[in-house]
Amino acid sequence: MTTFRLASLRTFLLLTILTVASLIGLVPAMAAGPPVNLGEVPVQTAPNAYGPGIWHHAKQGKTWYGSYRTFPDTSSYCIDAGKKSPLPKYFDDAKSEQVTTAQTAWALHEYAGSTSKDVQAALSAIARLDTALPHDHKVPPQKPADLGKKFAGAAKKHSSILAKAKKYAGPYTLEVSLEPVLRMPVLEPHTAPESASSPDSWASDSTDSDSNGTDAKELGSEENGPGDDKDDQGDDTGRILGTPTDEATLTLSLLSASGAHVPDVPVTLKASGAKNAPTTLTTGDEAVTATLQASAPGTLAVTAKAKVAPQTVRVFEPTSGTRVQRVVTPDTPASVAGKASVDLSSQPKVTTEISDQTPTPGQTVTDEFTVSGLIGDHTVTVEHTLWQTATEPKQGTKNDDAREIGSVTSKDIGNGTHTSGEVTVPEDFRGWLYFTETIAGDKATKEWKGIHGQPRETGFVPWTPTADTEAVLEGKQTHAEVAVAGLRPDSEAVVTVTAYHVESEPEQSEEPEGKEISTQDFTVVADADGRAEISTEAIDMPVGWVTYVTAIEGSDVNAEWTSDWGVPAETVHRPPEEKPSTPPAPPEEPSSPPEEPSTPSAPPEQPTSPPEQPETPPVAPVAETPAAPAPPAELPRTGTTGNGMLIGLGIVLVGLGSTILLISGSRRGKG
């Protein structure tokens, strides 16, 4: 018994010595490699437990840089290197704990589904090295760059994923804004700038805050036109050009914690007060925009939502087994939202054109007008006023002499082109006339007032002058007295008076005839009644007829006018002068004594009884040879002719012979 006890004691001492020697290295190890309790042992019977990755042999043991298929629907990553592989059987009914670590959460959210072993090895290293997570490493974790050539690809992925995570990790902000779309002014030759302020109290301007919540001063300081408000001398810096329309610009930006734009994230949109609005937008490397059109005046609102990378990961503890690794998985995506709204009212604009720019007094004109800027099916009432002025209107200014001719109302007017009711032009109208339009403002409508003197809205009826001309004959000269009426008051006019000469009395006609013998031009200035008088310089009056024609030259205010030719009051006549008749020359008879011409005084001494021979034979030959009659086509001539003188001379000779015979017979009777 004593011998047995001694043997047992010796055996115990031997085992104790061997154990101590083994521990201090005096005895060689029983097998090569790490101790059985260090390092991860690949489970050959569960090959589906591992996702893509790379094995690493460290001094302390073997470890897996990659994903595990611990759970069927997501990849998992160990945070306790060197412990047992996290097989699914160890995590039945496992509960998770959320741990906030934004960059790791982003990396797992973005790349956990990758089939690349380099990517999965990089994610494993990120999880093992994350100090925000709990760890119980048996094999020290290392960066892929320190694990040798086999991890060269993983090292590159590790570096790039960490850089992106730093840039794109949350928390996130979804910025949403709505801004009214502005209509830029269109500068046309026939209009003032739409947005110009005007000294005309009727002109629309938007220098005060508009109903859309935008301080929309509608004109930049360098674009001032004819309708500028000269009294507005303030600083124009920051002015917004244009006026709001029925559209708004939606702007979306998804920003990370670093302030970077996060691209390729779908955003769900829900809009109210808009028609045909998009339901989704995708974020980009910069802000993305979309244009929304309001369906009616009022509030246009948008709510935006997006699913983004979480800021947390899920940490799972094994529910069975010993020395089993804990794992992390990506958390479910987070949600981020934003919203914006804008109040939109109809911003009407009216462009017009008068139906006739040269209207006829007594006739009617209409306003052809186009309305834009109304939201949706919104309609308004348009008041049209027709103005008259005797002075040429200046665009954007109401003249002092402007007077209202009449007005009409157009009701239930929507966007588009329309025609107003008719307004009658007065019968005696002369001058300019134009339309202005007014749309009253309310909660849904911005007020519109058209400016005065828009060229396309303006018509003009010229003054129609006339002239009364009186031709005056004074001796052998003539001139004309001209009275002009109907000119525009205080206007200048050029009056031309032309004299024509004809041989026969003229008959009135539009076209002049005869020879032009004088043309005189006069520039006259009409008085307040549109009248002017002139007197032409006297000209020599030829025999025959002279008729005057008066012409008034047209101008930008006065119509041209020309009188007829041959108007009786404008015509004078100078007949030819009458010449004295010439007595017949005495007969030339050499045998007659010089005293014979005085013998005709003897007849008073003759007896009262007729002579015995009353017949006068010498007369018969005169009757037988009368003077040749004038041609029938010629009018009878007056005065002395050659044939008449011969006949008269024959009669004188016959009478002289008869007298001599009577005297001779009387003497014979006495003897």
XYZ file of C-alpha atoms in Angstrom:
671
model
C 0.000 0.000 0.000
C 2.836 2.184 0.859
C 4.525 1.298 -2.425
C 1.374 2.348 -4.464
C 1.228 5.670 -2.781
C 4.826 6.405 -3.583
C 4.281 5.550 -7.262
C 1.258 7.854 -7.560
C 3.151 10.679 -5.980
C 6.057 10.194 -8.394
C 3.697 10.176 -11.376
C 2.021 13.422 -10.227
C 5.345 15.164 -9.816
C 6.460 14.050 -13.313
C 3.336 15.396 -14.977
C 3.668 18.638 -13.068
C 7.260 19.101 -14.209
C 6.358 18.351 -17.854
C 3.516 20.820 -17.808
C 5.665 23.588 -16.354
C 8.433 22.852 -18.857
C 5.991 22.949 -21.720
C 4.668 26.281 -20.580
C 8.125 27.832 -20.347
C 9.168 26.426 -23.733
C 11.473 23.676 -22.522
C 9.383 21.053 -24.317
C 8.586 21.315 -28.126
C 4.999 21.921 -29.216
C 2.845 18.972 -30.010
C 1.745 20.269 -33.480
C 2.698 23.058 -35.859
C 0.557 26.235 -36.165
C -1.385 28.296 -33.658
C -2.966 26.816 -30.621
C -6.362 25.268 -31.191
C -8.119 27.994 -29.171
C -6.772 30.857 -31.389
C -7.830 31.726 -34.973
C -10.927 30.905 -36.981
C -11.319 27.362 -38.203
C -13.048 27.160 -41.605
C -16.139 25.076 -41.393
C -15.725 22.596 -44.192
C -19.186 21.153 -43.676
C -20.879 24.578 -44.146
C -19.427 26.127 -47.296
C -22.508 28.317 -47.800
C -21.771 30.129 -44.571
C -19.280 32.424 -46.289
C -19.870 35.153 -48.824
C -17.197 36.683 -51.041
C -13.933 37.385 -49.231
C -10.312 36.461 -48.630
C -8.685 34.262 -45.907
C -5.746 35.698 -44.036
C -3.156 33.694 -42.082
C -1.882 35.743 -39.172
C 0.629 34.636 -36.535
C -2.222 34.349 -34.114
C -4.342 32.291 -36.448
C -6.472 32.230 -39.533
C -9.189 34.884 -40.096
C -11.784 35.697 -42.793
C -11.909 39.092 -44.417
C -15.277 39.009 -46.163
C -18.991 38.633 -45.613
C -20.887 35.886 -43.880
C -24.275 34.438 -44.739
C -25.358 34.425 -41.165
C -28.735 35.720 -42.236
C -30.407 34.737 -45.488
C -31.368 38.242 -46.660
C -28.289 40.336 -45.941
C -24.545 40.139 -45.567
C -22.990 40.230 -42.115
C -19.498 41.076 -40.932
C -17.631 39.852 -37.848
C -16.412 42.267 -35.204
C -14.542 39.654 -33.118
C -11.726 38.377 -35.340
C -10.302 34.968 -34.416
C -13.435 33.523 -32.842
C -15.686 30.865 -34.304
C -17.429 31.570 -37.590
C -20.900 33.104 -37.102
C -22.901 30.214 -38.547
C -26.667 30.712 -38.858
C -27.336 28.031 -36.219
C -25.763 30.233 -33.561
C -28.132 33.145 -34.245
C -31.592 31.653 -34.150
C -33.987 34.287 -32.834
C -31.102 36.695 -32.309
C -31.963 40.253 -31.334
C -30.044 43.249 -32.621
C -28.882 46.483 -31.170
C -28.509 49.707 -33.181
C -25.156 51.413 -33.037
C -24.692 54.817 -34.644
C -21.689 54.951 -36.956
C -22.583 56.934 -40.058
C -19.659 56.172 -42.351
C -19.661 52.394 -41.720
C -23.432 52.426 -42.036
C -23.169 54.182 -45.411
C -20.481 51.757 -46.649
C -22.509 48.679 -45.690
C -25.716 50.218 -47.117
C -24.089 50.956 -50.460
C -21.871 47.877 -50.994
C -23.179 44.968 -48.897
C -24.766 43.407 -51.950
C -21.550 43.361 -53.985
C -20.256 40.044 -55.344
C -16.651 41.305 -55.424
C -14.317 39.618 -52.944
C -12.193 42.777 -52.817
C -15.214 44.902 -51.942
C -16.395 42.480 -49.288
C -12.903 42.190 -47.809
C -12.761 45.990 -47.640
C -16.145 46.170 -45.860
C -14.988 43.526 -43.360
C -11.906 45.557 -42.573
C -14.034 48.735 -42.141
C -16.276 46.967 -39.632
C -13.363 45.409 -37.668
C -11.488 48.704 -37.456
C -14.527 50.876 -36.548
C -13.908 52.085 -33.022
C -17.570 52.944 -32.584
C -18.396 49.241 -32.562
C -17.696 46.761 -29.703
C -14.878 44.270 -30.364
C -13.309 41.121 -28.832
C -10.599 40.335 -31.357
C -8.473 37.192 -30.927
C -6.579 37.966 -34.151
C -5.568 41.618 -34.461
C -7.506 43.458 -37.250
C -5.477 45.090 -40.017
C -5.997 47.337 -42.999
C -6.044 45.507 -46.339
C -3.010 47.525 -47.388
C -1.039 45.785 -44.604
C -2.114 42.259 -45.511
C 0.118 41.602 -48.497
C -0.224 41.284 -52.249
C -3.277 39.056 -52.006
C -5.161 42.046 -50.616
C -3.970 44.620 -53.181
C -7.423 44.904 -54.818
C -9.127 45.018 -51.443
C -6.770 47.797 -50.368
C -7.854 50.003 -53.299
C -11.535 49.369 -52.577
C -10.999 50.033 -48.903
C -9.465 53.414 -49.632
C -12.109 54.519 -52.167
C -15.067 53.333 -50.064
C -13.818 55.181 -47.008
C -13.352 58.375 -49.065
C -16.886 58.164 -50.428
C -18.281 57.359 -47.003
C -16.630 60.454 -45.602
C -18.206 62.545 -48.396
C -21.667 61.016 -48.667
C -22.490 59.696 -45.171
C -25.373 61.221 -43.256
C -27.120 62.750 -41.525
C -28.921 64.062 -44.598
C -30.910 67.147 -45.503
C -33.455 67.193 -48.331
C -33.727 70.798 -49.446
C -36.897 71.701 -51.357
C -37.772 75.126 -52.746
C -40.383 76.641 -55.050
C -39.799 79.904 -56.866
C -42.182 81.642 -59.290
C -41.077 81.523 -62.913
C -40.597 85.073 -64.097
C -41.582 86.370 -67.499
C -38.715 88.397 -68.862
C -39.575 91.694 -70.545
C -39.575 91.619 -74.331
C -38.362 94.899 -75.790
C -40.161 95.503 -79.063
C -40.022 98.606 -81.257
C -43.735 99.231 -80.740
C -43.840 98.885 -76.957
C -42.292 100.222 -73.843
C -40.602 97.640 -71.630
C -43.396 95.600 -70.089
C -41.987 95.950 -66.655
C -41.077 99.628 -66.821
C -42.414 101.895 -64.160
C -44.216 104.841 -65.648
C -44.915 108.411 -64.614
C -48.354 107.811 -66.100
C -50.644 107.093 -63.179
C -52.465 104.582 -65.341
C -49.416 102.470 -66.147
C -48.905 99.087 -64.518
C -45.807 98.739 -62.401
C -44.653 96.179 -59.899
C -42.315 98.175 -57.765
C -44.121 97.057 -54.637
C -44.138 93.532 -53.309
C -46.316 91.254 -55.355
C -48.805 88.732 -54.081
C -46.454 85.817 -54.667
C -44.239 86.785 -51.807
C -41.469 87.922 -54.137
C -40.194 91.463 -54.041
C -40.411 91.543 -57.821
C -39.246 94.962 -58.908
C -39.619 94.326 -62.534
C -36.945 96.418 -64.188
C -33.182 96.507 -63.952
C -31.635 99.924 -63.693
C -29.892 99.586 -67.056
C -33.007 98.726 -69.058
C -35.101 101.822 -68.427
C -37.380 102.687 -71.312
C -39.814 105.430 -72.257
C -42.036 104.617 -69.320
C -39.439 104.908 -66.568
C -40.331 106.395 -63.243
C -37.939 109.306 -63.191
C -38.687 109.883 -59.518
C -37.360 106.473 -58.542
C -33.728 107.275 -57.885
C -33.107 104.469 -55.394
C -30.574 101.682 -55.649
C -31.738 99.076 -58.167
C -29.265 96.437 -56.976
C -30.903 93.046 -56.575
C -33.963 93.851 -58.605
C -35.629 90.852 -60.179
C -36.390 91.164 -63.856
C -39.826 90.158 -65.040
C -43.126 89.230 -63.444
C -44.319 85.902 -62.027
C -46.312 83.569 -64.239
C -48.476 80.533 -63.564
C -45.369 78.386 -63.202
C -42.962 77.689 -60.355
C -39.519 76.112 -60.367
C -39.082 73.173 -57.992
C -35.489 72.722 -56.811
C -34.295 69.596 -54.960
C -30.971 68.981 -53.235
C -30.008 65.976 -51.078
C -27.061 66.998 -48.938
C -24.824 64.777 -46.801
C -23.275 65.653 -43.451
C -20.275 67.060 -45.313
C -22.540 69.286 -47.430
C -21.998 67.314 -50.617
C -24.839 66.624 -53.055
C -25.774 62.966 -52.863
C -26.568 61.665 -56.365
C -28.776 58.898 -57.736
C -31.324 58.875 -54.932
C -34.991 58.640 -56.064
C -37.233 61.280 -54.506
C -40.997 60.830 -54.316
C -43.041 63.989 -54.911
C -46.560 64.882 -53.914
C -47.835 68.204 -55.295
C -51.039 70.119 -54.662
C -52.334 73.054 -56.669
C -50.418 71.919 -59.749
C -51.356 70.051 -62.883
C -49.345 67.265 -64.510
C -46.686 67.500 -61.814
C -43.943 64.816 -61.793
C -44.211 62.149 -59.097
C -40.492 61.354 -58.815
C -37.139 63.015 -59.337
C -33.625 61.616 -58.957
C -30.970 63.601 -57.168
C -27.737 64.527 -58.878
C -24.280 65.902 -58.249
C -25.938 69.305 -58.141
C -29.430 70.596 -57.484
C -32.096 69.228 -59.805
C -35.061 71.266 -60.985
C -38.503 70.781 -62.469
C -41.158 73.247 -63.602
C -44.609 72.962 -62.083
C -47.651 74.660 -63.553
C -50.333 75.858 -61.209
C -53.832 74.594 -61.854
C -55.514 77.644 -60.323
C -54.577 80.786 -58.421
C -53.678 80.021 -54.831
C -51.079 77.933 -53.011
C -48.872 75.502 -54.873
C -47.227 73.051 -52.450
C -44.828 70.123 -52.808
C -43.805 67.433 -50.320
C -40.692 65.389 -51.114
C -39.499 62.136 -49.494
C -36.471 59.931 -50.093
C -34.921 56.723 -48.745
C -31.291 57.282 -47.786
C -28.436 55.380 -46.179
C -28.942 54.872 -42.436
C -26.607 56.298 -39.826
C -26.689 53.081 -37.803
C -25.731 49.402 -38.111
C -27.256 46.363 -36.439
C -25.101 44.411 -33.943
C -26.150 40.778 -33.304
C -25.084 38.554 -30.343
C -25.091 34.767 -30.913
C -27.888 32.928 -29.129
C -25.986 29.616 -28.830
C -22.468 28.178 -28.983
C -19.345 29.377 -27.261
C -16.658 31.729 -28.417
C -18.749 32.647 -31.539
C -18.156 35.972 -33.254
C -20.612 38.803 -33.000
C -21.652 40.342 -36.354
C -22.983 43.608 -37.758
C -25.359 44.037 -40.694
C -26.557 47.077 -42.627
C -29.505 48.787 -40.991
C -32.729 49.489 -42.895
C -32.697 52.684 -45.047
C -33.624 55.928 -43.360
C -36.163 58.445 -44.585
C -35.647 62.126 -45.204
C -38.315 64.661 -46.220
C -38.729 68.253 -47.247
C -41.531 70.539 -48.405
C -42.116 73.926 -49.928
C -45.004 76.087 -51.055
C -45.617 79.319 -52.919
C -48.684 81.477 -53.362
C -49.368 82.165 -57.023
C -51.846 84.700 -58.323
C -52.689 85.387 -61.927
C -50.328 87.973 -63.352
C -52.271 89.204 -66.388
C -50.660 90.999 -69.266
C -52.619 92.612 -72.094
C -51.227 93.408 -75.518
C -53.558 95.212 -77.900
C -53.975 96.621 -81.375
C -56.631 99.075 -82.489
C -58.839 97.716 -85.272
C -58.184 100.708 -87.554
C -55.223 103.058 -87.253
C -56.832 105.528 -89.683
C -60.449 105.450 -88.529
C -63.212 107.383 -90.215
C -65.148 109.850 -88.031
C -68.607 108.518 -87.355
C -67.475 104.899 -87.710
C -66.623 102.419 -84.927
C -63.351 100.927 -83.716
C -62.628 97.873 -81.561
C -59.775 96.764 -79.362
C -58.081 93.582 -80.574
C -56.426 92.345 -77.357
C -54.494 89.315 -76.159
C -54.467 88.270 -72.499
C -51.754 86.102 -70.976
C -50.549 85.276 -67.472
C -53.829 83.910 -66.111
C -53.469 80.671 -64.163
C -55.346 77.648 -65.452
C -58.932 78.412 -66.409
C -59.021 81.640 -64.448
C -61.015 84.414 -66.176
C -61.128 88.156 -65.584
C -63.043 91.266 -66.630
C -61.255 93.731 -68.905
C -62.286 97.384 -69.108
C -61.393 99.129 -72.389
C -61.259 102.938 -72.534
C -60.884 104.857 -75.811
C -59.074 108.172 -75.390
C -58.715 111.173 -77.693
C -56.046 113.854 -77.779
C -55.277 116.752 -80.087
C -51.550 116.462 -79.393
C -49.504 113.474 -80.411
C -49.450 111.022 -77.475
C -46.172 110.078 -75.865
C -45.766 106.433 -75.038
C -46.352 105.900 -71.341
C -47.667 109.397 -70.643
C -51.213 110.659 -70.355
C -51.355 114.006 -72.183
C -52.976 116.934 -70.454
C -55.572 117.233 -73.210
C -56.493 113.517 -73.174
C -60.237 113.016 -72.964
C -62.292 109.843 -72.750
C -64.367 109.050 -75.852
C -66.074 105.958 -74.469
C -65.514 102.589 -72.817
C -66.652 98.982 -73.136
C -66.350 95.909 -70.880
C -65.189 92.410 -71.820
C -66.295 89.789 -69.271
C -65.097 86.237 -68.541
C -61.870 86.676 -70.459
C -59.245 83.926 -70.276
C -55.837 83.617 -71.835
C -55.918 84.162 -75.609
C -56.894 86.741 -78.213
C -60.246 88.532 -78.052
C -62.133 91.478 -79.592
C -63.773 94.161 -77.503
C -67.099 95.809 -78.162
C -67.366 98.774 -80.541
C -66.767 102.405 -79.672
C -67.955 105.133 -82.086
C -65.532 107.808 -83.247
C -67.198 111.262 -83.056
C -68.242 112.801 -86.359
C -66.138 115.916 -85.852
C -63.126 114.084 -84.504
C -59.634 115.055 -85.601
C -56.448 113.921 -83.901
C -55.232 110.810 -82.078
C -57.196 108.105 -80.304
C -56.022 105.012 -78.450
C -57.194 102.270 -76.089
C -56.066 101.479 -72.556
C -57.073 98.349 -70.649
C -57.673 97.744 -66.959
C -58.000 94.479 -65.013
C -58.976 94.944 -61.383
C -56.842 93.247 -58.751
C -58.086 90.822 -56.115
C -56.760 87.911 -54.043
C -56.342 85.753 -57.134
C -55.350 88.469 -59.616
C -52.598 91.047 -59.827
C -53.975 94.367 -61.073
C -53.161 95.399 -64.647
C -53.331 98.934 -66.023
C -52.240 99.614 -69.584
C -50.133 102.655 -70.341
C -51.191 105.507 -72.605
C -49.921 106.027 -76.117
C -48.859 102.527 -77.158
C -48.291 102.859 -80.931
C -50.186 99.698 -81.904
C -53.134 100.832 -79.811
C -53.219 104.285 -81.405
C -55.193 105.541 -84.384
C -55.039 108.924 -86.073
C -57.590 111.011 -87.967
C -55.796 113.870 -89.777
C -57.185 117.383 -89.981
C -58.759 117.962 -93.404
C -58.139 121.561 -94.454
C -59.872 123.374 -97.310
C -59.331 126.726 -98.982
C -61.698 129.358 -100.369
C -59.980 131.267 -103.173
C -61.204 134.472 -104.796
C -59.576 135.686 -108.018
C -59.245 139.476 -108.225
C -58.765 141.474 -111.479
C -57.420 144.971 -111.099
C -56.771 146.685 -114.402
C -54.279 144.594 -116.269
C -53.161 142.619 -113.210
C -54.685 139.830 -111.155
C -54.069 138.168 -107.775
C -55.847 135.697 -105.466
C -57.183 136.041 -101.935
C -57.039 132.640 -100.156
C -58.745 131.731 -96.861
C -57.583 128.360 -95.441
C -59.693 126.575 -92.828
C -59.655 123.200 -91.081
C -55.936 123.052 -90.261
C -54.760 121.626 -86.979
C -54.563 124.633 -84.627
C -51.091 126.155 -84.442
C -49.778 123.839 -87.136
C -47.753 124.849 -90.153
C -48.879 124.188 -93.701
C -47.451 124.856 -97.129
C -49.978 126.389 -99.510
C -49.284 126.585 -103.243
C -51.363 128.843 -105.517
C -50.991 128.278 -109.275
C -52.471 130.478 -112.041
C -53.420 128.979 -115.435
C -54.260 130.956 -118.627
C -56.711 129.767 -121.269
C -58.207 131.448 -124.383
C -61.767 130.270 -123.791
C -63.884 130.263 -120.659
C -62.909 127.222 -118.502
C -65.274 124.517 -117.329
C -64.660 123.252 -113.766
C -62.716 119.976 -113.548
C -60.274 118.126 -111.279
C -57.424 118.222 -113.764
C -55.924 121.604 -114.652
C -55.644 122.793 -118.249
C -54.062 125.718 -120.028
C -50.723 127.358 -119.589
C -49.228 127.735 -116.116
C -48.232 131.376 -115.770
C -47.529 131.686 -112.057
C -46.808 129.464 -109.018
C -46.456 130.920 -105.539
C -45.697 128.981 -102.301
C -46.640 130.156 -98.814
C -45.929 128.652 -95.385
C -48.746 129.523 -93.039
C -49.326 128.927 -89.331
C -52.896 128.205 -88.365
C -54.524 130.145 -85.584
C -56.362 128.580 -82.657
C -59.318 127.896 -84.937
C -57.189 126.271 -87.624
C -57.491 129.208 -90.051
C -54.995 131.194 -92.113
C -55.277 133.826 -94.867
C -52.907 134.732 -97.674
C -52.863 137.131 -100.612
C -50.793 136.287 -103.651
C -48.600 138.739 -105.452
C -50.195 140.408 -108.463
C -49.293 139.121 -111.894
C -49.926 140.545 -115.367
C -53.311 139.570 -116.680
C -53.250 138.397 -120.300
C -56.276 138.662 -122.591
C -58.519 135.678 -121.987
C -59.220 133.753 -118.803
C -56.987 133.119 -115.775
C -58.077 130.541 -113.169
C -56.356 129.748 -109.892
C -55.762 126.312 -108.278
C -54.901 126.174 -104.552
C -53.096 123.132 -103.080
C -52.386 122.439 -99.380
C -49.443 120.099 -98.820
C -50.053 117.121 -96.537
C -48.128 116.709 -93.264
C -48.083 114.415 -90.271
C -51.187 116.177 -88.914
C -52.917 117.715 -91.942
C -54.246 115.893 -94.967
C -53.371 117.198 -98.393
C -56.022 119.057 -100.359
C -56.282 120.569 -103.868
C -59.049 122.725 -105.313
C -60.705 122.093 -108.660
C -59.556 123.884 -111.805
C -61.884 126.428 -113.328
C -63.971 127.266 -110.241
C -65.920 130.438 -111.200
C -64.952 132.328 -108.057
C -61.330 131.525 -108.765
C -61.457 132.687 -112.399
C -61.155 136.169 -113.965
C -61.622 137.287 -117.593
C -59.965 140.048 -119.545
C -61.609 140.723 -122.948
C -59.612 142.121 -125.887
C -59.567 145.955 -126.184
C -61.921 147.586 -128.852
C -60.015 149.532 -131.633
C -61.600 152.798 -133.260
C -63.029 152.296 -136.847
C -60.965 153.873 -139.805
C -62.880 156.336 -142.263
C -62.733 155.515 -145.991
C -59.944 157.114 -147.956
C -61.000 159.781 -150.637
C -60.868 158.669 -154.272
C -57.820 159.545 -156.192
C -58.949 161.326 -159.397
C -56.372 163.642 -161.047
C -59.006 165.367 -163.267
C -61.154 166.495 -160.345
C -60.632 170.074 -159.152
C -59.385 170.495 -155.643
C -62.621 172.122 -154.591
C -64.863 169.207 -155.449
C -64.820 167.644 -152.075
C -66.756 170.651 -150.739
C -69.546 170.311 -153.291
C -71.658 167.974 -151.198
C -72.843 171.028 -149.255
C -74.968 172.065 -152.330
C -77.867 169.630 -151.754
C -79.711 171.990 -149.364
C -80.313 174.388 -152.292
C -81.988 171.705 -154.392
C -85.730 171.864 -154.828
C -87.766 169.679 -152.663
C -89.290 167.904 -155.640
C -87.562 164.779 -156.720
C -85.395 164.990 -159.776
C -86.831 164.170 -163.134
C -84.707 161.112 -163.373
C -84.827 159.502 -159.933
C -83.090 156.445 -161.094
C -79.411 156.393 -160.469
C -77.882 154.166 -163.077
C -74.503 154.063 -161.353
C -76.103 152.325 -158.324
C -77.240 149.324 -160.340
C -73.730 148.104 -161.069
C -72.964 148.201 -157.321
C -75.911 145.980 -156.559
C -74.918 143.597 -159.316
C -71.466 143.108 -157.887
C -71.889 142.756 -154.083
C -68.984 141.934 -151.872
C -68.244 138.269 -151.535
C -69.931 136.866 -148.352
C -67.742 135.575 -145.547
C -67.364 131.796 -145.231
C -70.274 130.298 -143.270
C -67.961 128.720 -140.660
C -66.666 132.144 -139.549
C -68.470 134.461 -137.214
C -69.430 137.942 -138.651
C -66.598 140.335 -138.322
C -66.931 143.897 -137.146
C -64.878 146.848 -138.302
C -63.532 147.886 -141.747
C -62.604 145.344 -144.446
C -61.106 145.723 -147.975
C -64.305 144.853 -149.895
C -66.327 147.239 -147.780
C -64.026 150.116 -148.606
C -64.331 149.461 -152.372
C -68.106 149.359 -152.181
C -68.204 152.544 -150.145
C -65.869 154.239 -152.607
C -68.141 153.171 -155.519
C -71.192 154.603 -153.781
C -69.390 157.897 -153.178
C -68.361 158.137 -156.838
C -71.895 157.328 -158.016
C -73.311 159.959 -155.676
C -70.766 162.494 -156.884
C -71.599 161.805 -160.544
C -75.308 162.112 -159.868
C -74.793 165.433 -158.187
C -72.765 166.771 -161.116
C -75.504 165.688 -163.575
C -78.204 167.370 -161.513
C -76.267 170.588 -161.356
C -75.542 170.564 -165.089
C -79.202 169.919 -165.944
C -80.356 172.771 -163.721
C -78.052 175.200 -165.452
C -79.276 174.189 -168.910
C -82.882 174.753 -167.838
C -82.124 178.274 -166.736
C -80.340 179.103 -169.966
